[in-house]
CSV table of C-alpha atoms in Angstrom, one decimal:
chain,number,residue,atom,x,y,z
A,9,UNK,CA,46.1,129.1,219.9
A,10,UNK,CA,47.0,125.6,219.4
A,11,UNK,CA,47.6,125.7,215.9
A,12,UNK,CA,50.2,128.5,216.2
A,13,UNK,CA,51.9,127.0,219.0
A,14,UNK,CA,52.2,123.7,217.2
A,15,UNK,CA,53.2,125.8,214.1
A,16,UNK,CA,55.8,127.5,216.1
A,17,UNK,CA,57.1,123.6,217.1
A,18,UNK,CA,57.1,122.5,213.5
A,19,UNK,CA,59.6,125.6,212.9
A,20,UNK,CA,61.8,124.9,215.6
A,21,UNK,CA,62.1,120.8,215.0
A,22,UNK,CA,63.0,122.1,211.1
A,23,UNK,CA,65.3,124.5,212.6
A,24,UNK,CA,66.6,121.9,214.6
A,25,UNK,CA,66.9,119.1,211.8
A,26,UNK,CA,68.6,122.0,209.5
A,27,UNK,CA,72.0,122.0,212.2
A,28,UNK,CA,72.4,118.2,211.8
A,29,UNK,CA,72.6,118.3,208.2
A,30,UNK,CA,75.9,119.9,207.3
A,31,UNK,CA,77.4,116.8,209.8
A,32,UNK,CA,76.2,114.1,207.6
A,33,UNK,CA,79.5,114.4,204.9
A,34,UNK,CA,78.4,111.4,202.8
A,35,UNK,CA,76.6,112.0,199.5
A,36,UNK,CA,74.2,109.3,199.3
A,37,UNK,CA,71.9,108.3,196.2
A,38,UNK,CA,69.2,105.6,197.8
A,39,UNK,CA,66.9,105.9,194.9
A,40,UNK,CA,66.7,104.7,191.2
A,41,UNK,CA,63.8,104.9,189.5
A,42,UNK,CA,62.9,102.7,187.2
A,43,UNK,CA,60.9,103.2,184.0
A,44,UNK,CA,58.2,100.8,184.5
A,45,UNK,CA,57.5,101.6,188.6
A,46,UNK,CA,57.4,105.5,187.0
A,47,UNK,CA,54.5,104.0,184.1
A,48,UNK,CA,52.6,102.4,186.7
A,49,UNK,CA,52.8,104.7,189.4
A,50,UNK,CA,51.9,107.6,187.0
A,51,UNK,CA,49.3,105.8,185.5
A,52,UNK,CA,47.9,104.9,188.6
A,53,UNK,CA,47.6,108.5,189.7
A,54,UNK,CA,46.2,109.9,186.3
A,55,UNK,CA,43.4,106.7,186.0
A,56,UNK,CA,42.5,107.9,189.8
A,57,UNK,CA,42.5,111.2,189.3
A,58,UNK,CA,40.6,111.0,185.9
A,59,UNK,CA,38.3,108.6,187.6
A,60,UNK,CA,37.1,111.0,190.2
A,61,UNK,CA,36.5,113.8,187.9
A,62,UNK,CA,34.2,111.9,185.6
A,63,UNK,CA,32.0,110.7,188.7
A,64,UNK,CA,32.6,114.1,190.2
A,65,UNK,CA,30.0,115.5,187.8
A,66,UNK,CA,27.1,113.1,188.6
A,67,UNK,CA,27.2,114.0,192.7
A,68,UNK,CA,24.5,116.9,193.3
A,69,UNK,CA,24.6,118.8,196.8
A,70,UNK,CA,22.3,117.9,199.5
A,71,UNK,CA,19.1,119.6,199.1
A,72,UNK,CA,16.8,120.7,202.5
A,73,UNK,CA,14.8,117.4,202.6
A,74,UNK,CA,17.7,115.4,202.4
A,75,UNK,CA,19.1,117.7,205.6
A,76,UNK,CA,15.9,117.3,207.4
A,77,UNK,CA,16.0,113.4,207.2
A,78,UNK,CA,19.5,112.7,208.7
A,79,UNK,CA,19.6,111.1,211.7
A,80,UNK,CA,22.4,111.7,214.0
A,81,UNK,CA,21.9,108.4,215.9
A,82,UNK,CA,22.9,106.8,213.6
A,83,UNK,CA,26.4,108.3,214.0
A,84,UNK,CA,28.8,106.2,215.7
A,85,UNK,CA,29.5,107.4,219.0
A,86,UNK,CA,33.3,107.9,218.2
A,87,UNK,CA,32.0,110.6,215.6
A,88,UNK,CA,29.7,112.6,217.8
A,89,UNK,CA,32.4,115.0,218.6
A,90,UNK,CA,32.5,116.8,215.3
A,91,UNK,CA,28.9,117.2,215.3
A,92,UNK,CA,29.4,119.6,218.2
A,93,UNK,CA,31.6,121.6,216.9
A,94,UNK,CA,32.0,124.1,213.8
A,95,UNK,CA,34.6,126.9,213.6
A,96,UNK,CA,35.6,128.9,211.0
A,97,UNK,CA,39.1,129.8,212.8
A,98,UNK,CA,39.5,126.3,212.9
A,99,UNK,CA,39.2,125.5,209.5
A,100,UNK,CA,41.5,128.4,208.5
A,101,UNK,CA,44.0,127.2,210.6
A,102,UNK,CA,44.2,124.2,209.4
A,103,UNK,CA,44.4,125.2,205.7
A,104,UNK,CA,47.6,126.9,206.6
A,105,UNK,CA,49.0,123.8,208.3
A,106,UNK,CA,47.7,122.1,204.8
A,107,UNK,CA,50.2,124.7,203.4
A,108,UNK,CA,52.8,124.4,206.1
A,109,UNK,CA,53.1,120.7,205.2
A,110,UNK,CA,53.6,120.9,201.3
A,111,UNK,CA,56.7,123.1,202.2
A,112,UNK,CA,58.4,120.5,204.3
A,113,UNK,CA,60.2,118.5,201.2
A,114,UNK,CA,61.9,121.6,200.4
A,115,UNK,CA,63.7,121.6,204.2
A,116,UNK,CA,65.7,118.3,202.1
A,117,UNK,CA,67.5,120.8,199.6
A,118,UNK,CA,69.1,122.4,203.2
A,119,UNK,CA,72.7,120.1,202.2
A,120,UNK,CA,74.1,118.4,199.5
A,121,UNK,CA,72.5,115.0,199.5
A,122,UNK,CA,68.9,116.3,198.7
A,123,UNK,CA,69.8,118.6,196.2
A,124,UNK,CA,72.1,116.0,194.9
A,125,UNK,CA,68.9,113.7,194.7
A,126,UNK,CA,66.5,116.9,194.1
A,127,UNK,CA,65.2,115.2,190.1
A,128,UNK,CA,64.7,111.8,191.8
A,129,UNK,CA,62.7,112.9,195.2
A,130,UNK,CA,61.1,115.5,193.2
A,131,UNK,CA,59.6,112.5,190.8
A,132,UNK,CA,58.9,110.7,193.8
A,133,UNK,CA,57.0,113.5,196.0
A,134,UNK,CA,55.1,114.5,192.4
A,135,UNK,CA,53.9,110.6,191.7
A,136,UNK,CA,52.8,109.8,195.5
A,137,UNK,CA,50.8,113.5,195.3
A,138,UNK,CA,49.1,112.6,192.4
A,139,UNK,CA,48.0,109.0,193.8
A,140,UNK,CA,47.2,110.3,197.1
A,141,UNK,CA,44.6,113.2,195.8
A,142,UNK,CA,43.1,110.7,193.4
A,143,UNK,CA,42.4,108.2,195.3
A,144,UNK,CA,41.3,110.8,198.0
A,145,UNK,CA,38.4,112.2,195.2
A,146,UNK,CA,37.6,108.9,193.9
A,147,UNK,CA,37.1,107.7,197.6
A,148,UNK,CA,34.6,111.3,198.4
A,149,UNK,CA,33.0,111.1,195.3
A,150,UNK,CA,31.6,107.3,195.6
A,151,UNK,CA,31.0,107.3,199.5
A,152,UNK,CA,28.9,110.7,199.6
A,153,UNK,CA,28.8,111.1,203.4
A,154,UNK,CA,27.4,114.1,204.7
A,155,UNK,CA,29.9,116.8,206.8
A,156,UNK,CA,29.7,116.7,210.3
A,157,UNK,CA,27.8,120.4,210.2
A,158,UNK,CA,25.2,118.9,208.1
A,159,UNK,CA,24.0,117.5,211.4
A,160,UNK,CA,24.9,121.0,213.6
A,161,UNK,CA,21.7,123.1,213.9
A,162,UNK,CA,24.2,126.6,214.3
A,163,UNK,CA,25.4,125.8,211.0
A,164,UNK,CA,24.3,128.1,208.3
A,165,UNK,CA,21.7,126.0,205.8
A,166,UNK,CA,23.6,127.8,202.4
A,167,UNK,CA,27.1,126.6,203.6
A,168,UNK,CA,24.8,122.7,204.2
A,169,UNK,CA,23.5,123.1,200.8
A,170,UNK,CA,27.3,123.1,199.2
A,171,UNK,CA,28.1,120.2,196.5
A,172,UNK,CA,30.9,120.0,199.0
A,173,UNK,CA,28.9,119.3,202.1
A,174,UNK,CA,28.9,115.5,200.4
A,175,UNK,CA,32.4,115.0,200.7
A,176,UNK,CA,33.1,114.2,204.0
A,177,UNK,CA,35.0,110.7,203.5
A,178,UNK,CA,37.6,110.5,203.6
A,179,UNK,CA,39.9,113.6,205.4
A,180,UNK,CA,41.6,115.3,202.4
A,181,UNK,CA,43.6,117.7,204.7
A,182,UNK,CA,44.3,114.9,207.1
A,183,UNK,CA,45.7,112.7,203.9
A,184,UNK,CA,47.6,115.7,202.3
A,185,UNK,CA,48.7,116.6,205.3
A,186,UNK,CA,50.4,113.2,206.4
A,187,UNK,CA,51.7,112.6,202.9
A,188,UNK,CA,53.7,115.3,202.8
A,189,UNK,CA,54.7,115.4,206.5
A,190,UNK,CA,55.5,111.6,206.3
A,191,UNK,CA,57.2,111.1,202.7
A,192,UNK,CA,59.4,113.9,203.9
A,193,UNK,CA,60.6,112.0,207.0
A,194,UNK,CA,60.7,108.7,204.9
A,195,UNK,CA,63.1,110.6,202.4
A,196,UNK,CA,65.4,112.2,205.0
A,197,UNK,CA,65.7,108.8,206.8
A,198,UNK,CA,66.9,107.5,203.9
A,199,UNK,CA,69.3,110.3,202.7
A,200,UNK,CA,70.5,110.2,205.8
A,201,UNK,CA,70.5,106.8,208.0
A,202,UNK,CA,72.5,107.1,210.9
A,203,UNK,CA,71.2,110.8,211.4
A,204,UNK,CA,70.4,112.0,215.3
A,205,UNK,CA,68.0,114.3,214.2
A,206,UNK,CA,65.6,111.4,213.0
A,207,UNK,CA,63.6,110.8,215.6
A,208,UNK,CA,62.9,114.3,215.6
A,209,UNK,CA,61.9,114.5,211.9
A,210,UNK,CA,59.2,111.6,212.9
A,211,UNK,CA,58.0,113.5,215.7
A,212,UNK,CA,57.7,116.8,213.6
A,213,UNK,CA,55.6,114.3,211.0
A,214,UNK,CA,53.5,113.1,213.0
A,215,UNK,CA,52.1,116.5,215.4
A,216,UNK,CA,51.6,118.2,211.7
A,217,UNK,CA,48.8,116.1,210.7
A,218,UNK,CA,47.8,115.1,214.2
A,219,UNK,CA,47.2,118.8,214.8
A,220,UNK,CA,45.4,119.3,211.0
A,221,UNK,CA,42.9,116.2,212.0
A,222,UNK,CA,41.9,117.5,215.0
A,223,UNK,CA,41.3,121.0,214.0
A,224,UNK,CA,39.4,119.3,210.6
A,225,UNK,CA,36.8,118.0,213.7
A,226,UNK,CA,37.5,121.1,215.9
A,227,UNK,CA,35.9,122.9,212.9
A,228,UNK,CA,32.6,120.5,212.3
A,229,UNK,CA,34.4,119.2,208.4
A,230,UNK,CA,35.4,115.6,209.3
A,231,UNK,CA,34.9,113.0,211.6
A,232,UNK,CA,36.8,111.1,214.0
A,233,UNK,CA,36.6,108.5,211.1
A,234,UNK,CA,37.6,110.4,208.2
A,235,UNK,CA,40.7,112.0,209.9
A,236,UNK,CA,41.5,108.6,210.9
A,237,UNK,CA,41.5,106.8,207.9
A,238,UNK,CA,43.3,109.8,206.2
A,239,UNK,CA,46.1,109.7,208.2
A,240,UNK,CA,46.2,106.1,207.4
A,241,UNK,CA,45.8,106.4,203.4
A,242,UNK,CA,48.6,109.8,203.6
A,243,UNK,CA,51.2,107.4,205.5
A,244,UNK,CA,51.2,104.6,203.6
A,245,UNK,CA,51.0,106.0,200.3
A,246,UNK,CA,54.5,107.9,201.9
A,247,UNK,CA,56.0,105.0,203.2
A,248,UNK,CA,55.5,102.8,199.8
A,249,UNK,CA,56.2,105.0,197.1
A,250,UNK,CA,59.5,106.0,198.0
A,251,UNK,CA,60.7,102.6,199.1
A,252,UNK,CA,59.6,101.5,195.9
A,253,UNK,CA,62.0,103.6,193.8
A,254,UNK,CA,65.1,102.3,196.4
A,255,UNK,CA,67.8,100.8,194.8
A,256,UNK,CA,67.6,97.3,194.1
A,257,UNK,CA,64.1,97.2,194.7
A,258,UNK,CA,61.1,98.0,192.2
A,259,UNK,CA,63.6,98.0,189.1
């Protein structure tokens, strides 16, 4: 129920952001790429994401013995929670919050400034993406640490023995989710900076992941941990790419 309601309030602060947009008048164009933050950025993103795949292939699930020998004391008592917990409806949920979030860019083509700037925040979206799911891999693929479930006795032993059961740190929804969420407030504050909607675009940005990291414990994936420092890794990754490809600065 929570996830629908907080669905429900990311529609109506989008709906509410859409009626301050036709208001704003002045065509704005606070980005200029330049050719060499677009090389390195790219390149940063590709060498990440190539990285991870290459490593990718040496990690082999967790077999029974290696299940039998975990030790959940040796969990930090700020992760305990998503021991405790593992839903299915929960991790559903949050895949279509996951979803939700890549959508939110597009609410920017809504008036002329962001489809005026569509090629230059489209580059900008596309190159943060691409560092923010490499360095999310690379980082799963060297740490290894075991799901919350793998701990949960009610969790089935087929669904412990997944390659993916490994791949707890850190939150990729929680990451994904704030990188999108956040680079779309980032970009509307700068398309439009004396807007009143604002602080309602930061509000909408941050209850979207909020509500996916929760629901990524709620449902026994992640820990407090992992959400957290996924969060983290999404918003900055938002907040510096784009500010990176502002004019006058980068170039």
């Amino acid at each position: 129920m929570i996830y629908r309601l907080l669905s429900i309030l990311f529609l109506v602060l989008s709906l509410l952001v859409s009626q301050f947009l036709p208001a704003q008048g002045l065509v704005v164009h606070p980005y200029n790429p330049s050719n060499a933050t677009n090389a390195v950025l790219l390149g940063l993103g590709g060498a990440l994401t190539t990285t991870s795949i290459l490593l990718d292939r040496r990690v082999s699930p967790l077999t029974e013995d290696d299940i039998s020998v975990l030790e959940i004391n040796k969990i930090p008592g700020i992760d305990l929670f998503s021991t405790r917990h593992i839903s299915l409806d929960a991790d559903e949920s949050t895949d279509k919050l996951l979803l939700a979030s890549f959508a939110s860019p597009f609410f920017l083509l809504l008036d002329r400034p962001g489809r005026d700037n569509f090629d230059r925040m489209a580059l900008i979206v596309f190159e943060g993406a691409m560092i923010n799911a490499g360095l999310i891999n690379l980082t799963k693929v060297l740490v290894r640490r075991p799901r919350p479930y793998t701990y949960n006795a009610d969790a089935p032993l087929d669904t412990k023995l997944k390659k993916s059961s490994r791949y707890s740190f850190f939150s990729g929804h929680s990451a994904t989710t704030a990188y999108f969420s956040i680079t779309t407030a980032k970009l509307y504050n700068d398309l439009y900076p004396n807007s009143k909607a604002t602080p309602y675009v930061w509000l909408g940005a941050a209850l979207l992941p909020a509500a996916v990291s929760y629901g990524r414990m709620r449902a026994g994936r992640h820990f407090f941990t992992d959400v957290l420092v996924g969060s983290a890794v999404g918003t900055i990754i938002a907040i510096v790419v784009p500010t990176l490809h502002r004019n006058g600065e980068g170039n």
